Amino acid sequence: MRRGLGICAVLAALAFGHGGGAEAQSRVDGALPAGSGESAQPAVLVADDVFLNGNEQLVATGNVEALYDGRRLKASRIVYDRTTETLSVSGPISLEEADGTMFVLADSAELDREMRNGLMTGARIVMDDQIQLAANELARVNGRYNQLYKAAVTSCRVCNSQSPPLWQLRARRVIHDQQERQLYFDGAQFEVLGTPVFYLPRLRLPDPTLERATGFLVPTLNNSSLLGFGARVPYFIRIGDHKDLTVTPYISTETRTLELRYRQAFRNGLVEVEGALSDDDIGGRSFKSYVFAEGTFALPRDFTLRFDIEAVNDDTYLLDYGYSGKDRLDSEISVERARRDEYIRVALTGFRSLRAGESNSTLPTIVSNGEYEKRIQLAYAPGGEIRLGFLSHAHYRSSDLAIDGPDLDPFADGRDVGRFTLSADWHRSWTLGPGVLASAQVGLAVDSFHISQAGLTSQSDAVEVTPSASVELRWPLVKATSNGATHVVEPVMQLAWVGGSNPFVPNDESTRIEFDEGNLFATSRFTAPDRRERGFSSAYGLSWTRYGNKGWQSTFAVGQVVRDEVQLDPAGGFAFTNSSGLQDRYSDLLIAGQFKTDDGLAITARGLFDDDFVTTKAEARASWRNDRAQVGGTYIWLRNDVAEARPNNISEWAFDASYRLSRHWTGSADWRYDVASDESVRAGIGVTYTNECVDISLSASRRFTSSTILVPSTDISFTVGLRGFTTKTRDKSYVRTCEQ
């Protein structure tokens, strides 16, 4: 019925606006004339009832809608005056902009025919479903400016006029620039629960549709036992569409700090730099600084350039100020390309240790690496694929000592090492009759070493040729049960042989070995070619996986390595460390498992067990996540091993959790505990209140560790963010509801 009345409204408007005839026929696509000329856009008026009032007025009543240039005006009554070309609108009124980010509600209005200029009374603007602006009067100017008089601005849910919102800005006048997406306040005062807190004669804020705008960000209050009481007040500077700078003064009773962050996006990459300058009285030097920078760029021919810079002029600065927990810094520049059958990477890395007791002069501080691998598919006999590889590695120490000092290795402390490796491997796989998957590998590698300042502790030059071969058999067995579950059992067996012997050169790259599911069936479990496993070996394993009909999944795997002889190091002693699980002919038993459910529970564990089934290494992680909670716990056990610079056992567990206590309150906690030392390492607790208009966070943390350069510290922080301006309200579950 209403659709028919809308058509009648169009015809009535045509007759009223042009007097019928040929001119009326040319306007059959519009209701209200929106301008002259060929570029004029027609307006459409739809209503329950439309009639003419004399010769100059068109009156529409009952569910009236007027549309022009994407704008949609809804009202109970609209009167169009042909003489003044204005619309008199009676409410309740709603005006929606074309992009849907702004709604204007009002009691009455006087607008021009394009709805770009006019006056609205009892007006309220809702922007991006975030910010509400209420005023006695609203003046629209050129479809760009909205001027509100005696206005109140808030992002809080306003249920009735008797209860003030949690916060609001009141102003004598507010101007909203829709084009620049800015709000300008004259005579503004900030109120909390109706109580004025401070007054600002002039204030500018971005509207919530603007993602990046120059201005202040959320400040933070901090109280630290080390840095004292202070505040961080970040100021964001929008330099352009593709770059910005954030300047954060941090002033406390013990420090004067300026924190900086610069970001820039390019056509083919991006750069981000952050750093800080501090003047304090906290041990060491008074003037401290750090800079972290990283960038990624796409280069021609599918290459990618990456770099990161990490530098600090005080060993405890990063930890004292909470900028980073790293105690070894690495700066690197690399170029790489990955394709289906080719991989190339070249990198130069600089290291600096911040650990007490470590000397950077005898540590490798400059390291270069190059890697190239090419896969060639063989379409002729014997089939399979050829893998060609080239590796280069070099590291430099600033020390020139050619003798061994009081450390754990027997090599010269100032040695510099260079290594080149060429390799060629043939791989092929088959599927045998009963479903057994078979694969074979034959390879040859040539390693060349050059050691400067080796003294008498090792060879200065060495070349080693290493042939290798292996055969692997897998037999996946699948069974589906009547209850919908699927079981997959896969036994695996590998036989391998590696020829040659390890030359008498320093072991600088393979000092830490991780024996796990990833390298159980590798021909060598060393991390780099400066050491290789030699002789005959076999590896066997068994995995079982169950896929439940309710989304549950469980996996269990067990494996072991057996060799014909113990692996010895050319410098003396065993090639593998005591805690690696690989020192004897029979390796430790590797056991790993995982359990997952569709409701967010996940448990993962792995460990190494010796002949007496005593744990060598173990780690476990359990987590559970749902709509209200995120809980996780981690445990790690490492046996003491002097060769790995670990004189004592390490037994630690860590706990982290967050729980939504109610609709608006969320609690969080974390705790790291050293079981071996029977003391806490770090602990923290926090609580956050969130609704549609505010984020309030209070957190406290304690670092218990101490050393010759570190002291324990406690930090408390308090942050208040006004949603709508500083943060978005995308999660509607936090929005309060009004009681009926």
XYZ file of C-alpha atoms in Angstrom:
740
model
C 0.000 0.000 0.000
C 2.788 2.413 0.966
C 4.675 1.765 -2.274
C 1.634 2.880 -4.267
C 1.272 6.034 -2.198
C 4.936 6.790 -2.815
C 4.349 6.716 -6.573
C 1.366 9.042 -6.102
C 3.675 11.367 -4.143
C 6.066 11.509 -7.076
C 3.317 12.315 -9.572
C 1.817 14.931 -7.265
C 5.207 16.556 -6.816
C 5.716 16.702 -10.572
C 2.406 18.337 -11.182
C 2.985 20.764 -8.265
C 6.543 21.599 -9.197
C 6.193 22.108 -12.983
C 2.586 22.439 -14.005
C 2.357 19.259 -16.089
C 2.895 18.986 -19.848
C 6.184 18.198 -21.525
C 8.225 19.673 -18.669
C 6.515 17.404 -16.146
C 7.145 14.416 -18.349
C 10.909 15.107 -18.228
C 10.795 14.956 -14.389
C 9.124 11.610 -13.997
C 12.264 10.257 -12.169
C 12.147 12.739 -9.275
C 9.856 14.037 -6.592
C 11.445 17.231 -5.256
C 13.412 19.369 -7.750
C 17.016 19.401 -6.522
C 18.511 22.077 -8.727
C 18.780 23.137 -12.321
C 21.019 21.974 -15.104
C 21.896 18.556 -16.468
C 24.034 17.732 -13.406
C 21.173 18.165 -10.912
C 20.313 15.005 -9.044
C 16.634 14.130 -8.506
C 15.203 13.784 -5.001
C 12.641 11.174 -4.007
C 9.814 11.624 -1.517
C 7.836 8.689 -0.118
C 4.991 9.048 2.406
C 1.675 7.583 3.513
C -0.213 10.722 2.487
C 0.761 13.566 0.122
C -1.340 16.608 -0.783
C -1.033 20.144 -2.168
C -1.573 23.145 0.094
C -2.391 25.945 -2.322
C -0.077 26.522 -5.252
C 3.203 26.779 -3.335
C 3.377 23.969 -0.790
C 3.624 20.184 -0.976
C 2.735 18.428 2.295
C 3.740 14.823 3.087
C 2.604 13.131 6.284
C 2.917 9.674 7.867
C 6.183 7.710 7.685
C 7.790 10.288 5.428
C 11.121 9.556 3.757
C 13.052 11.960 1.566
C 16.170 10.794 -0.272
C 18.731 12.929 -2.047
C 22.361 12.268 -2.999
C 22.545 9.292 -0.630
C 21.076 11.174 2.338
C 17.938 9.732 3.903
C 15.578 11.929 5.916
C 12.798 10.334 7.959
C 10.077 12.344 9.696
C 6.400 12.377 10.585
C 5.680 15.424 8.387
C 7.496 17.373 5.665
C 6.314 20.577 4.023
C 8.124 21.690 0.856
C 7.751 25.375 -0.006
C 8.361 26.014 -3.687
C 8.866 29.742 -3.212
C 11.659 29.512 -0.614
C 12.825 26.041 -1.732
C 12.908 24.890 1.885
C 11.732 21.876 3.852
C 9.849 22.305 7.120
C 10.201 19.026 8.968
C 8.331 17.855 12.055
C 9.730 15.121 14.257
C 10.765 12.796 15.388
C 13.409 13.318 12.693
C 16.349 11.153 11.622
C 18.840 12.168 8.963
C 21.377 9.588 7.775
C 24.441 10.571 5.765
C 25.323 8.672 2.592
C 28.272 6.804 4.112
C 26.199 5.621 7.082
C 28.712 6.864 9.671
C 26.562 9.716 11.019
C 22.926 9.980 12.135
C 21.214 13.215 13.114
C 18.117 13.033 15.325
C 15.969 16.093 16.015
C 12.530 17.336 17.085
C 12.027 19.757 14.194
C 14.015 21.256 11.344
C 14.092 23.886 8.617
C 16.270 22.667 5.732
C 16.991 23.553 2.145
C 15.847 21.175 -0.549
C 19.258 19.408 -0.665
C 19.290 18.982 3.139
C 22.729 20.632 3.237
C 21.791 23.829 5.065
C 19.307 24.634 7.755
C 18.474 24.661 11.430
C 17.428 21.718 13.610
C 16.122 21.953 17.191
C 16.441 19.385 19.957
C 19.177 17.769 17.869
C 21.414 14.804 18.594
C 24.216 13.434 16.390
C 25.406 9.830 16.619
C 28.741 9.206 14.837
C 30.028 5.756 13.923
C 27.853 4.296 16.675
C 30.444 5.688 19.096
C 29.942 9.374 19.980
C 26.727 11.247 20.799
C 26.441 15.028 20.470
C 23.284 16.602 21.937
C 22.350 20.287 21.587
C 19.450 22.720 21.794
C 20.079 23.793 18.205
C 22.064 22.417 15.285
C 22.910 24.458 12.204
C 23.919 22.654 9.019
C 26.173 24.636 6.693
C 26.922 23.567 3.112
C 26.534 19.894 4.019
C 29.991 20.020 5.642
C 29.684 21.807 8.975
C 27.362 21.007 11.850
C 27.281 23.741 14.480
C 25.805 22.727 17.821
C 24.938 25.263 20.515
C 24.904 24.442 24.243
C 26.115 20.976 23.390
C 27.025 17.878 25.397
C 29.321 15.219 23.954
C 29.836 11.682 25.286
C 30.238 8.074 24.214
C 28.411 6.776 27.292
C 24.943 5.268 27.105
C 22.472 7.961 28.200
C 19.303 6.331 29.496
C 17.473 9.380 30.882
C 18.053 13.074 31.450
C 18.026 12.667 35.242
C 21.200 10.560 35.443
C 24.382 12.175 34.088
C 26.711 9.978 32.010
C 29.965 8.676 33.432
C 31.797 11.389 31.491
C 30.859 14.129 29.079
C 32.177 17.271 27.467
C 29.927 20.325 27.695
C 30.591 23.292 25.459
C 29.091 26.612 24.481
C 29.510 25.625 20.843
C 30.742 22.559 18.972
C 31.571 22.589 15.266
C 31.811 19.282 13.444
C 33.728 19.413 10.163
C 32.488 16.387 8.211
C 35.127 16.781 5.515
C 38.136 16.994 7.822
C 36.377 14.779 10.409
C 37.258 17.054 13.311
C 35.346 18.392 16.347
C 36.063 21.946 17.564
C 34.903 22.976 21.055
C 34.429 26.537 22.346
C 34.242 26.960 26.114
C 34.433 23.256 26.942
C 34.429 21.672 30.364
C 35.029 18.025 31.157
C 32.577 16.457 33.619
C 32.646 13.165 35.500
C 29.221 12.043 36.760
C 27.986 15.591 36.270
C 30.814 17.201 38.259
C 33.100 19.616 36.355
C 36.730 18.501 36.505
C 38.548 21.027 34.314
C 37.836 23.804 31.805
C 39.267 24.266 28.313
C 38.568 27.454 26.368
C 39.469 25.720 23.091
C 39.638 22.012 22.267
C 39.967 19.989 19.081
C 39.274 16.260 18.844
C 39.019 13.879 15.875
C 35.629 12.350 15.266
C 35.472 8.552 15.701
C 35.488 7.879 11.945
C 39.041 9.253 11.652
C 41.622 6.526 12.235
C 44.702 8.769 12.439
C 44.763 12.342 13.721
C 47.279 14.555 15.485
C 46.571 14.779 19.201
C 47.064 13.284 22.639
C 46.690 9.554 23.246
C 45.760 7.744 26.456
C 48.033 8.874 29.329
C 49.347 6.434 31.924
C 50.235 6.940 35.583
C 53.130 4.794 36.837
C 54.568 4.139 40.264
C 57.831 2.197 40.346
C 60.058 1.360 43.272
C 62.952 2.063 40.912
C 61.709 5.024 38.844
C 59.364 6.645 41.340
C 55.916 8.114 40.649
C 55.320 9.634 37.237
C 53.176 9.917 34.141
C 53.438 9.131 30.460
C 51.538 11.473 28.116
C 51.847 10.309 24.475
C 51.260 12.812 21.676
C 50.563 11.461 18.187
C 51.656 13.530 15.171
C 50.158 12.653 11.813
C 52.873 13.722 9.389
C 50.986 12.436 6.346
C 48.899 9.583 5.044
C 51.864 7.239 5.247
C 53.957 8.354 8.206
C 53.535 9.454 11.803
C 55.486 10.221 14.955
C 54.508 9.535 18.566
C 56.273 11.617 21.214
C 55.826 10.500 24.838
C 57.297 12.544 27.663
C 57.739 10.435 30.805
C 58.314 12.490 33.909
C 58.722 10.916 37.330
C 60.466 11.635 40.604
C 63.557 9.725 39.451
C 63.713 10.226 35.682
C 63.131 12.631 32.833
C 62.503 10.561 29.730
C 61.414 11.234 26.166
C 60.069 8.203 24.272
C 59.741 8.292 20.478
C 58.141 6.109 17.829
C 58.289 6.808 14.090
C 56.438 4.816 11.428
C 56.408 5.191 7.672
C 54.845 3.095 4.934
C 56.324 3.131 1.447
C 55.020 1.798 -1.808
C 57.150 -1.326 -1.404
C 57.689 -1.606 2.349
C 57.546 -0.074 5.801
C 59.829 1.188 8.561
C 59.253 1.508 12.304
C 61.705 3.104 14.743
C 61.268 3.419 18.499
C 63.603 4.672 21.164
C 64.010 6.735 24.280
C 66.321 9.243 25.935
C 66.535 9.318 29.750
C 68.252 11.402 32.384
C 68.109 9.692 35.787
C 70.098 8.846 38.898
C 69.605 5.059 38.775
C 73.111 3.615 38.841
C 75.492 3.503 35.901
C 75.521 6.488 33.599
C 73.034 9.315 34.098
C 72.200 9.781 30.404
C 70.745 6.628 28.851
C 69.234 5.845 25.473
C 68.143 3.018 23.235
C 66.860 2.569 19.703
C 65.054 -0.355 18.087
C 64.287 -0.156 14.371
C 62.918 -2.614 11.849
C 61.854 -2.536 8.237
C 60.746 -4.715 5.357
C 60.923 -3.891 1.642
C 59.956 -5.779 -1.496
C 62.796 -5.737 -4.026
C 62.747 -6.575 -7.741
C 62.646 -10.222 -8.837
C 60.740 -11.361 -5.727
C 63.520 -10.545 -3.270
C 62.716 -9.179 0.190
C 64.953 -6.876 2.210
C 64.617 -6.992 5.998
C 66.557 -5.168 8.666
C 66.401 -4.567 12.388
C 68.591 -2.454 14.638
C 68.907 -2.911 18.411
C 71.216 -0.617 20.370
C 71.421 0.608 23.967
C 74.106 2.453 25.914
C 73.341 0.951 29.356
C 73.095 -2.767 30.148
C 70.077 -2.500 32.490
C 68.207 0.333 30.760
C 65.783 -1.839 28.782
C 64.788 -3.945 31.775
C 64.623 -1.082 34.287
C 62.193 0.881 32.111
C 60.261 -2.136 30.842
C 61.144 -1.573 27.188
C 62.372 -5.126 26.566
C 63.397 -8.266 28.427
C 66.198 -9.114 25.979
C 69.654 -9.587 27.441
C 71.346 -10.218 24.092
C 70.747 -7.724 21.308
C 70.948 -8.593 17.632
C 70.945 -6.213 14.682
C 70.578 -7.743 11.241
C 70.132 -6.910 7.596
C 69.107 -9.665 5.195
C 67.974 -10.249 1.631
C 66.025 -13.379 0.798
C 63.827 -14.981 -1.819
C 61.688 -18.087 -1.486
C 60.230 -19.826 -4.511
C 58.781 -23.280 -5.061
C 62.109 -24.813 -6.101
C 64.620 -22.258 -4.817
C 65.616 -20.474 -1.642
C 68.214 -17.705 -1.271
C 69.201 -15.776 1.842
C 72.134 -13.533 2.727
C 72.375 -11.904 6.164
C 74.786 -9.841 8.241
C 74.164 -9.824 12.017
C 75.694 -7.920 14.891
C 75.375 -9.213 18.468
C 75.837 -7.525 21.816
C 75.441 -9.219 25.181
C 73.980 -7.369 28.160
C 74.528 -10.303 30.543
C 76.733 -9.865 33.553
C 79.885 -11.950 33.252
C 79.887 -12.108 29.428
C 82.594 -10.257 27.507
C 81.618 -8.988 24.074
C 85.250 -9.035 22.997
C 85.386 -12.862 23.168
C 81.856 -13.459 21.844
C 81.093 -13.555 18.101
C 79.807 -10.002 17.607
C 79.672 -9.861 13.794
C 78.218 -12.849 11.943
C 77.553 -13.328 8.237
C 75.456 -16.119 6.716
C 74.640 -17.082 3.158
C 72.323 -19.861 2.028
C 71.232 -21.167 -1.357
C 69.141 -24.253 -2.078
C 67.834 -25.461 -5.428
C 65.466 -28.357 -6.083
C 65.526 -30.075 -9.476
C 62.817 -32.602 -10.358
C 64.103 -35.542 -12.409
C 61.700 -36.570 -15.162
C 63.895 -39.491 -16.176
C 65.420 -42.486 -14.375
C 66.068 -42.818 -11.497
C 63.411 -40.129 -10.828
C 63.007 -38.199 -7.603
C 64.655 -34.822 -7.079
C 68.126 -33.355 -6.708
C 68.772 -30.772 -3.978
C 71.803 -28.542 -4.457
C 72.920 -26.387 -1.558
C 75.516 -23.803 -0.654
C 76.121 -22.458 2.866
C 78.568 -19.833 4.027
C 79.198 -18.673 7.552
C 81.723 -16.385 9.206
C 81.947 -14.777 12.627
C 84.323 -12.211 14.050
C 85.541 -11.514 17.596
C 87.128 -8.205 18.489
C 89.635 -9.976 20.743
C 92.971 -10.974 19.193
C 93.846 -13.604 21.824
C 95.311 -16.753 20.266
C 95.205 -18.683 23.538
C 92.386 -20.261 25.531
C 91.293 -18.444 28.657
C 89.160 -19.610 31.619
C 86.049 -20.632 29.732
C 84.195 -23.857 28.922
C 85.731 -24.543 25.487
C 89.351 -25.503 24.684
C 89.794 -23.060 21.795
C 91.492 -19.677 21.416
C 89.334 -16.872 22.830
C 89.969 -14.482 19.942
C 89.403 -16.935 17.102
C 87.568 -15.868 13.935
C 85.940 -18.604 11.879
C 84.873 -18.943 8.265
C 83.050 -21.953 6.798
C 81.800 -22.903 3.337
C 79.628 -25.918 2.582
C 78.648 -27.394 -0.785
C 76.105 -30.215 -0.860
C 74.178 -32.321 -3.333
C 71.447 -34.773 -2.317
C 69.149 -37.095 -4.221
C 65.728 -37.872 -2.727
C 63.025 -40.208 -3.911
C 59.933 -41.800 -2.392
C 57.765 -44.776 -3.324
C 54.504 -46.346 -2.209
C 54.893 -50.093 -1.805
C 52.174 -52.734 -2.180
C 50.720 -52.952 1.370
C 50.641 -49.137 1.711
C 54.170 -48.711 3.032
C 55.748 -45.338 2.215
C 59.428 -45.722 1.386
C 61.993 -42.971 0.813
C 65.704 -42.932 0.104
C 68.423 -40.289 0.214
C 72.006 -40.216 -1.053
C 74.167 -37.156 -0.594
C 77.628 -35.660 -0.657
C 78.814 -32.573 1.246
C 82.103 -30.711 1.268
C 82.941 -28.483 4.261
C 85.837 -26.031 4.201
C 87.006 -24.235 7.368
C 89.374 -21.333 7.925
C 90.216 -20.219 11.483
C 92.147 -17.028 12.155
C 94.036 -16.592 15.451
C 93.602 -20.293 16.171
C 97.018 -20.519 17.838
C 97.757 -24.093 18.874
C 94.205 -24.852 19.997
C 92.871 -26.071 16.612
C 93.625 -26.417 12.938
C 93.809 -23.196 10.956
C 92.431 -24.767 7.783
C 90.496 -27.958 7.168
C 88.447 -29.598 4.421
C 86.117 -32.543 5.005
C 84.144 -34.611 2.467
C 81.013 -36.252 3.868
C 79.009 -38.869 1.960
C 75.662 -39.942 3.393
C 72.781 -42.302 2.648
C 69.520 -43.203 4.359
C 66.400 -45.309 3.840
C 63.111 -44.669 5.622
C 59.928 -46.761 5.844
C 56.528 -45.546 7.090
C 53.365 -47.593 7.335
C 50.286 -45.456 8.130
C 47.351 -47.573 9.359
C 43.867 -46.059 9.542
C 40.801 -47.376 11.359
C 37.348 -45.835 11.733
C 35.241 -46.916 14.723
C 31.490 -47.246 15.005
C 31.205 -44.108 17.179
C 32.682 -41.907 14.422
C 36.265 -41.683 15.676
C 39.273 -42.236 13.403
C 42.569 -43.752 14.567
C 45.831 -43.349 12.643
C 48.823 -45.443 13.738
C 52.137 -44.944 11.942
C 55.327 -46.900 12.721
C 58.508 -45.398 11.217
C 61.961 -46.907 10.741
C 65.102 -45.255 9.352
C 68.584 -46.613 8.586
C 71.326 -44.054 7.895
C 75.061 -43.865 7.264
C 77.309 -40.809 7.289
C 80.988 -41.115 6.314
C 84.038 -39.003 7.079
C 85.115 -37.569 10.430
C 84.797 -34.223 12.172
C 87.917 -32.071 11.689
C 89.718 -30.510 14.632
C 88.026 -27.117 14.405
C 86.120 -25.077 17.018
C 82.522 -25.957 17.753
C 80.947 -22.495 17.661
C 77.614 -23.180 15.957
C 76.408 -26.517 17.364
C 76.751 -25.877 21.087
C 73.040 -26.279 21.922
C 71.190 -29.327 20.564
C 67.442 -29.816 20.753
C 66.332 -33.414 20.219
C 62.626 -33.527 19.354
C 60.115 -34.768 16.776
C 61.518 -32.396 14.158
C 64.944 -34.034 13.887
C 64.261 -37.584 15.103
C 64.705 -38.890 11.536
C 67.492 -36.529 10.422
C 70.882 -37.909 9.366
C 72.557 -35.355 11.655
C 71.024 -33.587 14.628
C 73.689 -30.927 14.976
C 72.400 -27.444 14.260
C 75.154 -26.569 11.748
C 77.722 -28.374 9.542
C 80.678 -27.534 11.817
C 79.798 -30.867 13.431
C 78.117 -33.911 11.878
C 76.999 -37.281 13.231
C 79.186 -40.018 11.751
C 78.853 -43.765 11.185
C 75.802 -46.022 11.080
C 72.629 -45.174 12.934
C 69.005 -46.117 13.021
C 65.943 -44.285 14.294
C 62.548 -45.715 15.021
C 59.322 -44.213 16.177
C 55.621 -44.770 16.545
C 52.849 -42.194 16.402
C 49.172 -42.581 17.173
C 46.520 -39.969 16.418
C 42.837 -40.089 17.233
C 40.271 -37.788 15.632
C 37.065 -37.773 17.658
C 33.600 -37.184 16.250
C 33.131 -34.150 18.547
C 36.204 -32.294 17.375
C 38.561 -33.819 19.928
C 42.057 -34.727 18.784
C 44.837 -36.560 20.613
C 48.341 -37.451 19.475
C 51.079 -39.561 21.036
C 54.568 -40.176 19.649
C 57.621 -42.059 20.876
C 61.041 -42.495 19.277
C 64.714 -43.277 19.796
C 68.040 -43.183 17.948
C 70.557 -46.078 18.002
C 74.148 -45.747 16.681
C 76.952 -48.185 16.086
C 79.342 -46.062 18.170
C 79.366 -43.158 20.594
C 79.889 -39.777 18.939
C 83.193 -38.249 20.103
C 84.418 -34.704 19.589
C 87.820 -34.147 17.930
C 88.706 -31.699 20.741
C 88.105 -34.443 23.299
C 85.123 -35.819 25.175
C 81.667 -36.468 23.812
C 80.315 -34.670 20.762
C 76.907 -34.200 22.395
C 76.337 -32.614 25.784
C 75.067 -34.616 28.731
C 71.595 -33.028 28.671
C 71.084 -33.301 24.900
C 69.766 -36.858 25.196
C 72.106 -37.974 22.390
C 75.393 -38.612 24.195
C 75.283 -42.438 24.346
C 74.876 -45.065 21.610
C 71.246 -45.354 22.596
C 69.658 -41.955 22.768
C 67.208 -40.980 25.460
C 63.641 -41.993 24.752
C 61.679 -39.164 23.170
C 58.017 -39.031 24.221
C 55.583 -36.351 23.066
C 51.844 -35.935 23.177
C 49.068 -33.458 22.495
C 45.387 -33.243 23.334
C 42.919 -30.685 21.942
C 39.179 -30.190 22.214
C 36.789 -28.019 20.273
C 35.940 -25.980 23.387
C 39.418 -24.428 23.665
C 41.392 -26.897 25.795
C 44.896 -27.750 24.552
C 47.622 -29.739 26.316
C 51.077 -30.325 24.836
C 54.023 -32.093 26.446
C 57.336 -33.639 25.450
C 60.310 -35.014 27.278
C 63.536 -37.024 27.101
C 64.002 -40.006 29.423
C 67.252 -41.909 30.017
C 67.758 -45.673 30.570
C 66.438 -45.426 34.131
C 63.484 -43.424 32.877
C 64.773 -40.314 34.641
C 63.919 -37.044 32.949
C 66.676 -35.266 31.056
C 64.543 -32.523 29.550
C 60.825 -31.907 29.769
C 58.337 -29.220 28.888
C 54.562 -29.008 29.061
C 51.961 -26.404 28.185
C 48.260 -26.438 29.007
C 45.806 -23.745 27.972
C 42.094 -23.255 27.952
C 40.176 -20.521 26.186
C 36.504 -19.696 25.966
C 34.330 -16.590 25.821
C 35.082 -15.634 29.427
C 38.493 -17.041 30.290
C 42.006 -17.559 28.963
C 44.177 -19.694 31.225
C 47.601 -21.102 30.477
C 50.396 -22.813 32.351
C 53.885 -23.861 31.267
C 56.447 -26.084 32.975
C 60.060 -26.660 31.956
C 62.770 -28.948 33.339
C 66.432 -28.908 32.241
C 69.114 -31.070 33.804
C 72.250 -29.268 34.915
C 74.955 -29.278 32.250
C 78.248 -27.381 32.589
C 78.905 -27.762 28.849
C 75.776 -25.681 28.232
C 76.710 -23.104 30.912
C 74.032 -24.462 33.258
C 75.622 -25.484 36.578
C 72.271 -26.127 38.282
C 69.024 -27.795 37.349
C 66.366 -25.528 35.922
C 62.842 -26.220 37.042
C 60.343 -23.431 36.375
C 56.701 -23.013 35.769
C 54.797 -20.006 34.493
C 51.130 -19.186 34.786
C 49.069 -16.611 32.923
C 45.328 -16.047 33.014
C 42.584 -13.567 32.302
C 38.973 -13.969 33.350
C 35.940 -11.858 32.590
C 34.560 -11.495 36.088
C 31.364 -9.808 34.935
C 30.048 -7.916 31.961
C 32.406 -5.001 32.515
C 35.189 -6.329 34.765
C 38.142 -8.443 33.600
C 40.933 -9.691 35.833
C 44.377 -10.907 34.795
C 47.378 -12.459 36.511
C 50.750 -13.962 35.661
C 53.380 -15.700 37.763
C 56.753 -17.217 36.981
C 58.226 -19.425 39.692
C 61.659 -21.036 39.960
C 61.066 -24.405 41.612
C 64.769 -25.274 41.782
C 65.605 -22.094 43.703
C 62.258 -22.023 45.519
C 61.632 -18.379 44.682
C 59.450 -16.306 42.414
C 60.935 -14.742 39.304
C 58.097 -12.428 38.310
C 54.481 -11.865 39.288
C 51.751 -9.537 38.106
C 48.073 -8.842 38.604
C 45.655 -6.485 36.914
C 42.014 -5.521 36.622
C 40.205 -3.691 33.820
C 36.807 -2.033 33.759
C 35.332 -1.631 30.282
C 32.038 -0.312 29.008
C 30.949 1.526 25.894
C 32.577 4.817 26.930
C 35.607 4.113 29.122
C 38.540 1.741 29.657
C 40.101 1.819 33.116
C 43.098 -0.428 33.820
C 45.055 -0.920 37.020
C 48.004 -3.327 37.091
C 50.888 -4.191 39.388
C 53.969 -6.303 38.730
C 57.012 -7.384 40.703
C 60.393 -8.505 39.367
C 62.191 -10.570 42.006
C 65.466 -11.314 40.192
C 68.680 -9.620 41.220
C 72.304 -9.666 40.125
C 75.392 -7.509 40.286
C 73.707 -4.998 37.953
C 69.988 -5.636 38.623
C 67.841 -5.009 41.674
C 64.259 -6.204 42.308
C 61.553 -3.701 41.413
C 57.800 -3.181 41.707
C 55.696 -1.326 39.124
C 52.113 -0.074 39.347
C 50.329 1.535 36.379
C 46.943 3.191 35.982
C 45.362 4.033 32.625
C 42.068 5.665 31.678
C 40.932 5.669 28.062
C 37.842 7.451 26.761
C 36.216 5.185 24.212
C 35.024 6.785 21.025
C 37.988 9.144 20.836
C 41.002 7.128 22.006
C 39.722 3.569 21.492
C 36.945 1.969 19.492
C 33.909 0.180 20.902
C 33.799 -2.735 18.498
C 32.899 -5.376 21.098
C 29.250 -4.643 21.831
C 29.137 -7.089 24.735
C 30.586 -4.344 26.958
C 27.841 -1.832 26.143
C 25.514 -1.110 29.049
C 21.764 -1.437 28.646
C 19.085 0.870 29.996
C 16.571 -0.533 32.438
C 12.999 -0.337 31.211
